[in-house]
Coordinates of C-alpha atoms and ligand atoms in Angstrom, one line a residue:
X1 CA -28.3 49.5 78.7
X2 CA -31.5 47.5 78.9
X3 CA -32.2 44.0 79.9
X4 CA -31.6 41.6 76.9
X5 CA -35.0 40.1 77.6
X6 CA -36.6 43.4 76.7
X7 CA -35.2 42.9 73.2
X8 CA -37.9 40.4 72.4
X9 CA -40.1 42.0 69.7
X10 CA -43.9 41.3 69.7
X11 CA -45.1 38.9 67.1
X12 CA -47.0 41.8 65.4
X13 CA -43.9 43.9 65.1
X14 CA -41.5 41.1 63.9
X15 CA -38.8 43.5 62.6
X16 CA -37.0 42.3 59.5
X17 CA -33.2 42.0 59.3
X18 CA -30.7 41.9 56.5
X19 CA -27.2 40.7 57.3
X20 CA -24.2 40.6 55.1
X21 CA -20.9 39.0 55.9
X22 CA -17.4 40.1 54.8
X23 CA -14.1 38.3 55.6
X24 CA -13.2 34.9 56.8
X25 CA -15.0 31.7 57.9
X26 CA -14.9 32.9 61.5
X27 CA -17.1 35.8 60.4
X28 CA -19.5 33.4 58.6
X29 CA -19.9 31.5 61.8
X30 CA -20.4 34.7 63.8
X31 CA -23.1 35.7 61.4
X32 CA -24.9 32.4 61.9
X33 CA -24.7 32.8 65.7
X34 CA -26.0 36.4 65.6
X35 CA -28.8 35.3 63.2
X36 CA -29.8 32.4 65.4
X37 CA -29.9 34.7 68.4
X38 CA -32.1 37.2 66.6
X39 CA -34.4 34.6 65.1
X40 CA -35.0 33.1 68.6
X41 CA -36.2 36.6 69.6
X42 CA -38.6 36.7 66.7
X43 CA -36.7 38.8 64.1
X44 CA -37.3 37.7 60.5
X45 CA -34.4 37.6 58.0
X46 CA -34.9 38.9 54.4
X47 CA -32.6 39.1 51.4
X48 CA -33.5 42.7 50.2
X49 CA -31.5 45.2 52.3
X50 CA -33.7 48.1 51.0
X51 CA -36.8 46.5 52.7
X52 CA -35.2 45.6 56.0
X53 CA -35.9 47.3 59.4
X54 CA -32.4 46.4 60.6
X55 CA -29.3 46.2 58.4
X56 CA -26.2 44.6 59.8
X57 CA -22.8 44.4 58.2
X58 CA -20.4 41.8 59.7
X59 CA -17.1 43.3 58.7
X60 CA -13.4 42.4 58.1
X61 CA -10.4 44.6 58.6
X62 CA -7.6 42.4 57.3
X63 CA -7.0 44.5 54.2
X64 CA -8.0 48.0 53.2
X65 CA -10.1 46.7 50.3
X66 CA -12.2 44.6 52.7
X67 CA -13.0 47.7 54.8
X68 CA -13.8 49.8 51.7
X69 CA -16.4 47.3 50.5
X70 CA -18.2 47.6 53.9
X71 CA -17.9 51.4 53.9
X72 CA -19.5 51.7 50.4
X73 CA -22.5 49.7 51.8
X74 CA -22.6 52.0 54.8
X75 CA -22.7 54.9 52.3
X76 CA -25.6 53.3 50.5
X77 CA -27.6 52.9 53.7
X78 CA -27.0 56.6 54.4
X79 CA -28.8 57.4 51.2
X80 CA -31.6 54.9 52.1
X81 CA -32.0 56.6 55.5
X82 CA -33.0 59.9 53.8
X83 CA -36.2 58.1 52.8
X84 CA -36.5 55.7 55.7
X85 CA -34.9 57.3 58.8
X86 CA -36.2 54.5 61.0
X87 CA -33.9 51.9 59.5
X88 CA -31.3 50.6 62.0
X89 CA -27.8 50.3 60.7
X90 CA -25.3 48.2 62.7
X91 CA -21.6 47.6 61.9
X92 CA -20.4 44.5 63.7
X93 CA -17.2 42.4 63.6
X94 CA -13.5 43.2 63.2
X95 CA -13.9 46.7 61.5
X96 CA -16.1 47.9 64.4
X97 CA -13.5 46.8 66.9
X98 CA -10.6 48.2 64.9
X99 CA -12.1 51.6 64.1
X100 CA -14.0 52.1 67.3
X101 CA -16.4 54.9 68.1
X102 CA -14.6 57.2 65.6
X103 CA -16.4 55.3 62.9
X104 CA -19.8 56.5 64.2
X105 CA -18.6 60.1 64.1
X106 CA -17.4 59.9 60.5
X107 CA -20.6 58.0 59.5
X108 CA -23.4 59.2 61.7
X109 CA -25.9 56.9 59.9
X110 CA -24.4 54.1 61.9
X111 CA -26.7 53.3 64.9
X112 CA -24.7 50.6 66.6
X113 CA -21.2 49.1 66.5
X114 CA -20.3 45.8 68.1
X115 CA -16.9 44.0 68.1
X116 CA -16.5 40.2 67.6
X117 CA -15.9 39.8 71.3
X118 CA -19.3 41.3 72.2
X119 CA -21.6 39.7 69.7
X120 CA -24.0 38.3 72.4
X121 CA -25.0 41.9 72.9
X122 CA -26.3 42.6 69.4
X123 CA -30.1 42.1 70.3
X124 CA -29.8 44.5 73.2
X125 CA -28.0 47.1 71.1
X126 CA -30.7 46.9 68.4
X127 CA -33.4 47.2 71.0
X128 CA -31.8 50.2 72.5
X129 CA -31.6 51.9 69.1
X130 CA -35.2 51.1 68.3
X131 CA -36.4 52.8 71.4
X132 CA -34.7 56.0 70.2
X133 CA -36.7 58.5 68.0
X134 CA -35.2 58.2 64.5
X135 CA -35.2 62.0 64.2
X136 CA -32.6 62.1 67.0
X137 CA -30.4 59.6 65.3
X138 CA -27.8 61.1 62.9
X139 CA -27.8 64.2 65.1
X140 CA -26.9 64.2 68.7
X141 CA -27.7 60.5 69.1
X142 CA -24.9 58.5 70.6
X143 CA -24.6 55.2 68.7
X144 CA -24.9 52.1 70.8
X145 CA -21.5 50.6 71.3
X146 CA -20.2 47.3 72.5
X147 CA -16.4 47.0 72.0
X148 CA -13.7 45.3 74.0
X149 CA -11.3 48.2 73.3
X150 CA -7.9 48.1 75.0
X151 CA -9.2 45.9 77.7
X152 CA -9.6 42.9 75.5
X153 CA -6.1 41.6 75.9
X154 CA -6.2 41.6 79.7
X155 CA -7.1 38.2 81.2
X156 CA -9.2 39.5 84.1
X157 CA -11.7 41.3 81.9
X158 CA -11.4 38.6 79.2
X159 CA -12.8 35.9 81.4
X160 CA -16.2 37.5 81.9
X161 CA -16.6 38.5 78.2
X162 CA -15.5 35.0 77.1
X163 CA -18.1 33.3 79.3
X164 CA -20.8 35.2 77.4
X165 CA -19.3 34.3 74.1
X166 CA -19.1 30.6 75.1
X167 CA -22.8 30.8 75.7
X168 CA -23.3 32.2 72.3
X169 CA -21.5 29.3 70.7
X170 CA -23.3 26.8 72.9
X171 CA -26.7 28.3 72.1
X172 CA -26.3 27.8 68.3
X173 CA -29.1 26.6 66.2
X174 CA -29.1 22.9 65.1
X175 CA -31.7 23.5 62.4
X176 CA -30.9 21.1 59.5
X177 CA -31.9 23.7 56.9
X178 CA -29.3 26.1 58.1
X179 CA -26.2 24.0 57.5
X180 CA -26.9 22.1 54.3
X181 CA -24.7 19.3 55.5
X182 CA -21.6 21.4 56.4
X183 CA -21.0 23.4 59.6
X184 CA -18.2 25.4 61.2
X185 CA -17.2 24.8 64.9
X186 CA -15.0 27.2 66.7
X187 CA -12.2 25.7 68.8
X188 CA -10.0 28.8 69.5
X189 CA -10.9 32.5 69.6
X190 CA -8.4 35.3 69.0
X191 CA -4.7 35.1 68.2
X192 CA -1.5 35.6 70.1
X193 CA 1.0 35.6 67.2
X194 CA 1.2 39.3 66.4
X195 CA 2.5 38.9 62.8
X196 CA 3.5 42.5 62.2
X197 CA 1.1 43.1 59.2
X198 CA -2.0 41.7 60.9
X199 CA -4.9 43.3 62.6
X200 CA -6.5 40.1 63.9
X201 CA -4.8 40.0 67.4
X202 CA -6.2 43.5 67.9
X203 CA -9.7 42.8 66.6
X204 CA -10.2 39.3 67.9
X205 CA -8.3 39.6 71.2
X206 CA -6.2 37.1 73.0
X207 CA -6.1 33.4 72.2
X208 CA -8.8 31.5 74.1
X209 CA -9.4 27.8 73.8
X210 CA -12.9 26.3 74.2
X211 CA -13.3 23.2 76.4
X212 CA -13.0 20.0 74.4
X213 CA -16.2 18.5 75.8
X214 CA -18.1 21.5 74.5
X215 CA -16.6 21.1 71.1
X216 CA -17.2 17.3 70.9
X217 CA -20.8 17.8 72.0
X218 CA -21.4 20.5 69.5
X219 CA -20.1 18.2 66.7
X220 CA -22.3 15.4 67.9
X221 CA -25.4 17.6 67.9
X222 CA -24.6 19.0 64.5
X223 CA -24.3 15.5 63.1
X224 CA -27.6 14.5 64.7
X225 CA -29.2 17.4 62.9
X226 CA -27.9 16.1 59.6
X227 CA -24.4 17.6 59.3
X228 CA -22.0 15.5 57.2
X229 CA -18.9 17.7 57.4
X230 CA -17.5 19.8 60.2
X231 CA -14.8 22.4 59.8
X232 CA -13.0 23.4 63.0
X233 CA -12.0 27.0 63.1
X234 CA -9.2 28.9 64.7
X235 CA -6.6 31.4 63.5
X236 CA -3.9 28.9 64.5
X237 CA -5.8 25.7 65.0
X238 CA -2.7 23.5 65.7
X239 CA -2.0 25.6 68.8
X240 CA -5.2 24.4 70.4
X241 CA -4.5 23.2 73.9
X242 CA -6.9 23.0 76.9
X243 CA -5.5 22.6 80.4
X244 CA -8.0 20.5 82.4
X245 CA -6.1 21.1 85.6
X246 CA -6.7 24.8 85.3
X247 CA -10.3 24.5 84.2
X248 CA -13.0 26.3 86.2
X249 CA -16.5 25.0 86.2
X250 CA -19.4 27.4 86.5
X251 CA -23.0 26.1 86.6
X252 CA -21.7 22.8 85.3
X253 CA -20.0 24.3 82.3
X254 CA -16.3 24.3 81.8
X255 CA -14.9 27.7 81.0
X256 CA -12.9 28.7 78.0
X257 CA -9.2 29.1 78.6
X258 CA -6.8 31.9 77.9
X259 CA -3.9 30.6 75.9
X260 CA -0.4 30.5 77.1
X261 CA 2.8 29.7 75.2
X262 CA 3.2 26.0 74.8
X263 CA 5.7 24.0 72.8
X264 CA 3.6 21.7 70.7
X265 CA 6.6 20.0 69.1
X266 CA 6.7 18.1 72.4
X267 CA 3.0 17.9 73.1
X268 CA 1.7 16.9 76.5
X269 CA -1.4 14.7 76.4
X270 CA -4.2 13.1 78.3
X271 CA -6.3 10.1 77.5
X272 CA -4.5 6.8 77.0
X273 CA -6.3 5.8 73.9
X274 CA -5.5 9.0 72.0
X275 CA -2.0 9.0 73.3
X276 CA -1.4 5.6 72.0
X277 CA -3.0 6.4 68.6
X278 CA -1.0 9.6 68.3
X279 CA 2.2 8.2 69.7
X280 CA 2.3 11.1 72.0
X281 CA 4.7 11.1 74.9
X282 CA 3.0 10.2 78.3
X283 CA 2.9 12.9 80.9
X284 CA 1.3 13.7 84.2
X285 CA -0.1 16.9 82.6
X286 CA -3.7 17.2 81.7
X287 CA -3.6 19.1 78.5
X288 CA -5.8 18.2 75.5
X289 CA -3.7 19.0 72.5
X290 CA -5.0 19.6 69.0
X291 CA -4.0 16.1 67.9
X292 CA -6.1 14.7 70.8
X293 CA -9.0 16.9 70.1
X294 CA -9.0 15.7 66.5
X295 CA -8.8 12.1 67.6
X296 CA -11.6 12.6 70.2
X297 CA -14.0 14.1 67.6
X298 CA -13.2 11.4 65.1
X299 CA -13.7 8.6 67.5
X300 CA -16.5 10.0 69.7
X301 CA -18.6 11.2 66.8
X302 CA -18.4 8.2 64.4
X303 CA -21.4 9.4 62.3
X304 CA -19.4 12.4 61.3
X305 CA -18.4 11.7 57.7
X306 CA -15.8 14.5 57.3
X307 CA -13.6 16.5 59.7
X308 CA -11.6 19.4 58.4
X309 CA -9.8 22.3 60.1
X310 CA -8.4 25.7 59.2
X311 CA -6.1 27.6 59.6
X312 CA -2.7 26.1 60.6
X313 CA 0.3 28.0 61.7
X314 CA 3.5 26.5 60.3
X315 CA 5.4 26.6 63.6
X316 CA 4.8 24.0 66.3
X317 CA 3.0 21.6 63.9
X318 CA 3.9 18.3 65.5
X319 CA 4.0 14.8 64.0
X320 CA 1.3 13.9 66.5
X321 CA -1.3 15.8 64.4
X322 CA -0.1 14.1 61.2
X323 CA -0.3 10.7 62.9
X324 CA -3.8 11.2 64.0
X325 CA -4.7 12.4 60.5
X326 CA -3.1 9.3 58.9
X327 CA -4.9 7.0 61.3
X328 CA -8.3 8.6 61.0
X329 CA -9.9 8.0 57.6
X330 CA -12.7 10.6 58.1
X331 CA -10.2 13.5 58.7
X332 CA -9.7 15.3 55.4
X333 CA -6.3 15.1 53.6
X334 CA -6.1 18.8 53.4
X335 CA -3.9 21.4 55.1
X336 CA -4.2 25.1 54.8
X337 CA -0.7 26.3 55.8
X338 CA -0.1 30.0 55.1
X339 CA 3.6 30.6 54.5
X340 CA 3.4 34.3 53.6
X341 CA 6.9 34.5 52.0
X342 CA 9.7 32.4 50.7
X343 CA 12.3 34.8 52.1
X344 CA 13.7 34.4 55.6
X345 CA 14.4 38.1 55.8
X346 CA 10.7 38.8 55.1
X347 CA 9.5 36.1 57.5
X348 CA 11.6 37.8 60.2
X349 CA 10.2 41.2 59.5
X350 CA 6.7 39.7 59.5
X351 CA 7.4 38.1 62.9
X352 CA 6.3 34.7 61.7
X353 CA 8.7 32.8 63.9
X354 CA 9.9 30.2 61.4
X355 CA 12.3 29.9 58.5
X356 CA 11.8 28.6 55.0
X357 CA 13.8 25.5 55.8
X358 CA 11.4 24.6 58.7
X359 CA 8.4 25.2 56.5
X360 CA 9.8 23.0 53.7
X361 CA 10.5 20.4 56.3
X362 CA 6.8 20.5 57.5
X363 CA 5.6 20.0 53.9
X364 CA 7.9 17.0 53.5
X365 CA 6.7 15.5 56.8
X366 CA 3.1 16.1 55.9
X367 CA 3.6 14.3 52.5
X368 CA 5.6 11.5 54.2
X369 CA 2.7 10.8 56.6
X370 CA -0.1 11.5 54.1
X371 CA 1.0 10.9 50.5
X372 CA -2.3 12.1 49.1
X373 CA -2.5 15.3 51.2
X374 CA -3.3 18.5 49.3
X375 CA -1.8 21.7 50.7
X376 CA -2.9 25.3 50.2
X377 CA -1.1 28.5 51.3
X378 CA -1.4 32.3 51.7
X379 CA 1.3 34.7 50.4
X380 CA 1.7 38.4 50.9
X381 CA 3.7 40.1 48.2
X382 CA 5.3 43.6 48.4
X383 CA 5.8 43.6 52.2
X384 CA 8.0 46.6 53.1
X385 CA 11.6 46.4 51.7
X386 CA 10.8 43.2 49.7
X387 CA 13.5 43.0 46.9
X388 CA 13.5 41.1 43.7
X389 CA 15.7 38.5 45.4
X390 CA 13.1 38.1 48.2
X391 CA 10.4 37.7 45.5
X392 CA 12.5 35.1 43.7
X393 CA 12.8 33.1 46.9
X394 CA 8.9 33.0 47.1
X395 CA 8.8 31.8 43.5
X396 CA 11.3 29.0 44.4
X397 CA 9.2 28.1 47.4
X398 CA 6.0 27.8 45.3
X399 CA 7.9 25.5 42.9
X400 CA 9.1 23.3 45.7
X401 CA 5.8 23.0 47.6
X402 CA 3.5 22.4 44.7
X403 CA 0.4 23.8 46.5
X404 CA -3.0 22.9 45.2
X405 CA -3.7 26.6 45.3
X406 CA -2.4 29.8 46.9
X407 CA -4.2 32.9 48.0
X408 CA -1.9 35.8 47.0
X409 CA -2.4 39.2 48.5
X410 CA -0.7 42.6 48.0
X411 CA 0.5 43.9 51.3
X412 CA -2.0 46.4 52.7
X413 CA -0.7 48.5 55.6
X414 CA -3.2 48.3 58.5
X415 CA -3.6 50.9 61.3
X416 CA -2.8 49.5 64.7
X417 CA -0.3 47.0 63.4
X418 CA 3.5 46.9 64.2
X419 CA 4.4 47.0 60.5
X420 CA 2.6 50.3 59.8
X421 CA 4.6 52.0 62.6
X422 CA 7.9 50.3 61.9
X423 CA 8.2 50.2 58.1
X424 CA 7.4 52.5 55.2
X425 CA 5.1 50.9 52.6
X426 CA 8.0 51.3 50.1
X427 CA 7.2 48.7 47.4
X428 CA 5.3 50.7 44.7
X429 CA 1.9 49.4 43.8
X430 CA 2.8 48.5 40.2
X431 CA 5.7 46.4 41.5
X432 CA 3.3 44.7 44.0
X433 CA 0.9 44.0 41.2
X434 CA 3.6 42.6 38.9
X435 CA 4.9 40.3 41.6
X436 CA 1.4 39.2 42.5
X437 CA 0.7 38.4 38.8
X438 CA 3.9 36.5 38.4
X439 CA 3.2 34.3 41.5
X440 CA -0.4 33.8 40.3
X441 CA 0.7 32.7 36.8
X442 CA 3.2 30.2 38.3
X443 CA 0.6 28.9 40.8
X444 CA -2.0 28.5 38.1
X445 CA 0.5 26.4 36.2
X446 CA 1.3 24.2 39.3
X447 CA -2.4 24.0 40.2
X448 CA -3.1 22.8 36.7
X449 CA -0.6 20.0 37.1
X450 CA -1.9 19.0 40.5
X451 CA -5.5 18.9 39.2
X452 CA -4.5 17.0 36.0
X453 CA -2.9 14.3 38.1
X454 CA -6.4 13.4 39.4
X455 CA -7.9 12.6 36.0
X456 CA -8.9 8.9 36.0
X457 CA -9.3 8.7 39.8
X458 CA -12.6 8.2 41.6
X459 CA -12.8 10.7 44.4
X460 CA -15.3 11.3 47.3
X461 CA -17.0 14.7 46.9
X462 CA -19.0 16.6 49.5
X463 CA -21.7 18.3 47.3
X464 CA -22.0 22.0 48.2
X465 CA -24.3 23.7 45.7
X466 CA -25.4 24.2 42.1
X467 CA -22.5 25.4 40.0
X468 CA -22.9 29.1 39.5
X469 CA -21.1 29.2 36.2
X470 CA -22.7 26.5 34.3
X471 CA -26.2 25.7 35.5
X472 CA -28.2 24.0 32.8
X473 CA -31.3 22.1 32.2
X474 CA -31.6 18.9 30.2
X475 CA -35.3 18.2 30.6
X476 CA -36.6 21.6 29.2
X477 CA -39.7 23.4 30.1
X478 CA -38.9 23.8 33.8
X479 CA -38.1 27.1 35.4
X480 CA -34.6 28.2 36.3
X481 CA -32.3 25.4 37.5
X482 CA -32.3 24.7 41.2
X483 CA -35.0 27.1 42.0
X484 CA -37.9 24.6 42.2
X485 CA -36.0 21.6 43.4
X486 CA -36.5 20.6 47.0
X487 CA -33.6 19.2 49.0
X488 CA -35.5 16.0 49.9
X489 CA -34.3 12.6 48.7
X490 CA -36.8 12.4 45.9
X491 CA -36.2 10.8 42.5
X492 CA -34.0 13.0 40.3
X493 CA -36.2 15.3 38.3
X494 CA -33.5 17.0 36.2
X495 CA -29.8 17.1 35.7
X496 CA -27.9 20.1 36.9
X497 CA -24.2 21.0 37.2
X498 CA -23.3 20.6 40.8
X499 CA -20.1 21.6 42.6
X500 CA -18.4 20.2 45.7
X501 CA -15.0 19.5 47.2
X502 CA -12.8 16.4 47.6
X503 CA -11.2 15.3 50.8
X504 CA -8.2 17.3 49.7
X505 CA -10.4 20.4 49.1
X506 CA -10.2 20.2 45.3
X507 CA -13.2 21.7 43.6
X508 CA -15.2 19.2 41.4
X509 CA -18.0 20.0 39.0
X510 CA -20.3 17.2 37.8
X511 CA -23.9 16.6 36.6
X512 CA -26.3 15.4 39.2
X513 CA -29.6 16.5 40.8
X514 CA -30.1 19.1 43.5
X515 CA -31.1 16.5 46.1
X516 CA -27.5 15.5 46.3
X517 CA -26.5 18.8 47.9
X518 CA -25.3 18.2 51.4
X519 CA -24.2 14.6 50.8
X520 CA -21.1 12.8 49.8
X521 CA -20.9 11.2 46.3
X522 CA -18.2 9.3 44.4
X523 CA -17.1 11.0 41.2
X524 CA -14.9 9.6 38.5
X525 CA -12.7 12.5 37.3
X526 CA -12.7 12.8 33.5
X527 CA -10.9 16.1 32.8
X528 CA -9.4 19.0 34.7
X529 CA -8.8 22.8 34.5
X530 CA -6.2 24.7 36.7
X531 CA -8.7 25.1 39.6
X532 CA -11.5 22.7 38.9
X533 CA -12.0 19.0 38.2
X534 CA -14.8 17.7 36.1
X535 CA -16.3 14.2 36.4
X536 CA -19.2 11.8 36.5
X537 CA -21.1 10.5 39.5
X538 CA -20.3 6.8 40.1
X539 CA -22.4 6.4 43.2
X540 CA -24.0 8.2 46.1
X541 CA -22.2 7.1 49.2
X542 CA -24.7 5.1 51.2
X543 CA -23.8 6.3 54.6
X544 CA -24.3 9.9 53.6
X545 CA -28.1 9.5 53.4
Ligands
SAH601 N1 -4.5 33.1 60.9 C1 -4.2 32.9 59.6 C2 -4.6 34.0 58.6 C3 -5.5 35.1 58.9 S1 -5.7 36.4 57.8 C4 -2.7 32.7 59.4 O1 -1.9 33.1 60.2 O2 -2.3 32.1 58.5 C5 -5.7 35.6 56.2 C6 -4.6 36.0 55.3 O3 -4.7 37.4 55.0 C7 -3.2 35.9 55.9 O4 -2.7 34.6 55.8 C8 -2.4 36.8 55.0 O5 -1.9 36.2 53.9 C9 -3.4 37.9 54.6 N2 -3.2 39.2 55.3 C10 -3.3 39.4 56.6 N3 -3.0 40.7 56.8 C11 -2.6 41.3 55.6 C12 -2.2 42.6 55.2 N4 -2.1 43.5 56.1 N5 -2.0 42.8 53.9 C13 -2.2 41.8 53.0 N6 -2.6 40.5 53.3 C14 -2.8 40.3 54.6
SF4_602 FE1 -2.8 37.3 61.9 FE2 -0.5 36.0 62.2 FE3 -2.5 35.6 63.9 FE4 -2.7 34.7 61.4 S1 -1.2 34.0 63.0 S2 -4.3 35.8 62.5 S3 -1.6 36.2 60.3 S4 -1.4 37.5 63.6
F3S603 FE1 -11.1 39.7 58.7 FE2 -11.5 39.6 61.2 FE3 -11.5 37.3 59.8 S1 -10.1 40.9 60.2 S2 -10.1 37.8 58.2 S3 -13.0 39.0 59.7 S4 -10.7 37.6 61.9

């Protein structure tokens, strides 16, 4: 492999890159980091994949369907390469890690693959490919590969790789245009839960917690660059814990830390102020818990208007987190708490580590602390051996929890997981589909009631974008809505339908002007649909400007 510095293209060459993202928010953040890295080296990003010199797909492996989408793109690039053999095709992210080098044998048009744990190497891989004669590629050419493979769950090798990844997070761009007011910040990488159906522990590796000082600093810099809302990311955010006693400092930087099993229902804490706020038991230990991290960000970055976090794991969700949320007005009243099933038997086969009773108890505790909290969930239906009785238990749970919405998935067997080895995928697809539809219909009904209860209220909305479905112009004569409106704080030129989210993550549509995007406004809710609220702007929140 070559020196990464050699990856700097000359200004005259300025290769163009197209990048497309599949999968979760973690991948969206990874794409931003890769993009920032390439931009700093002079690469130029374009929206038309057919014109690009480099095409990158940042992929997801969580369900077969997600992989098929990326594979169909890979097929299209194969066709393009017949006319333009010099195009560089890279598959990065979870699918690259899961499928490994086999993927490049089956799809020889792929020039490079790179797993999520090696993304700092993308510029070097591209550079290596570009130095190879296109005629050799697709023939005897060995694609450039950066994967962690089986090594990625071993702590000795992990440390070195994670240092590089920490640098990637730390070197992110703070360009105001990039974030449009909202940014993701990673707090934990990887996952140690090994739910039997899930590829993530294999693709993302062992759980590693980032140093709290780095996280707080990143939030501060984002806010200074105009960010209004930060969403903290981790597969199990509430398991965040950083042991300062074990921290190693290299070149003045604290190093990320490999997770160990910790019981967060009796959290250990550091920092008197936070401990007092969270009511956390005093201890001689020096662990920063998730509750303390939240409190630190809230208190140490006072200009941050909104702090959110995803995804929570239903086990070990202590009252300390709920207390910090209650006492911190700028932390959103929103919990994404995937339950997966309402049947204890299914939860056991899934290796989720909790029972329905404990989950219901958590929902009750959350609502006792935060009466206005909105809760969303994920459900898998048709997991192996799921009976009508198990399905009925999930129906009951949905009725009890009254989620604001639920992401409902049909079980998809994934290579490399415990479930595919242990259980036959024995629920027929039509049964999976019927159960999925039943749960969906019930949830739409519940979501409709949750949304209807907001009519008449005035809610704070973070404005995200122009509404896709119902753009319209009231002042006539101007070209397509949004396309000519700058994001400066100029006098409104036109009225457009905008969309945004409340503190509780409810989607709101309202008329406004595009200059509101990226700010927080107060909206009076006038009517509702099952998944959307509609209202009228009362005022633009002063501090958001
Ligand atoms: N870390 C998060 C979720 C990560 S994956 C958590 O534990 O909750 C996002 C969602 O995809 C999961 O919550 C689950 O509902 C779904 N999912 C994961 N693997 C799946 C599979 N093999 N088949 C169907 N859905 C799956
Ligand atoms: Fe997958 Fe379970 Fe980890 Fe979530 S907690 S990422 S579902 S293994
Ligand atoms: Fe998919 Fe990887 Fe995220 S498998 S859901 S992109 S962690």
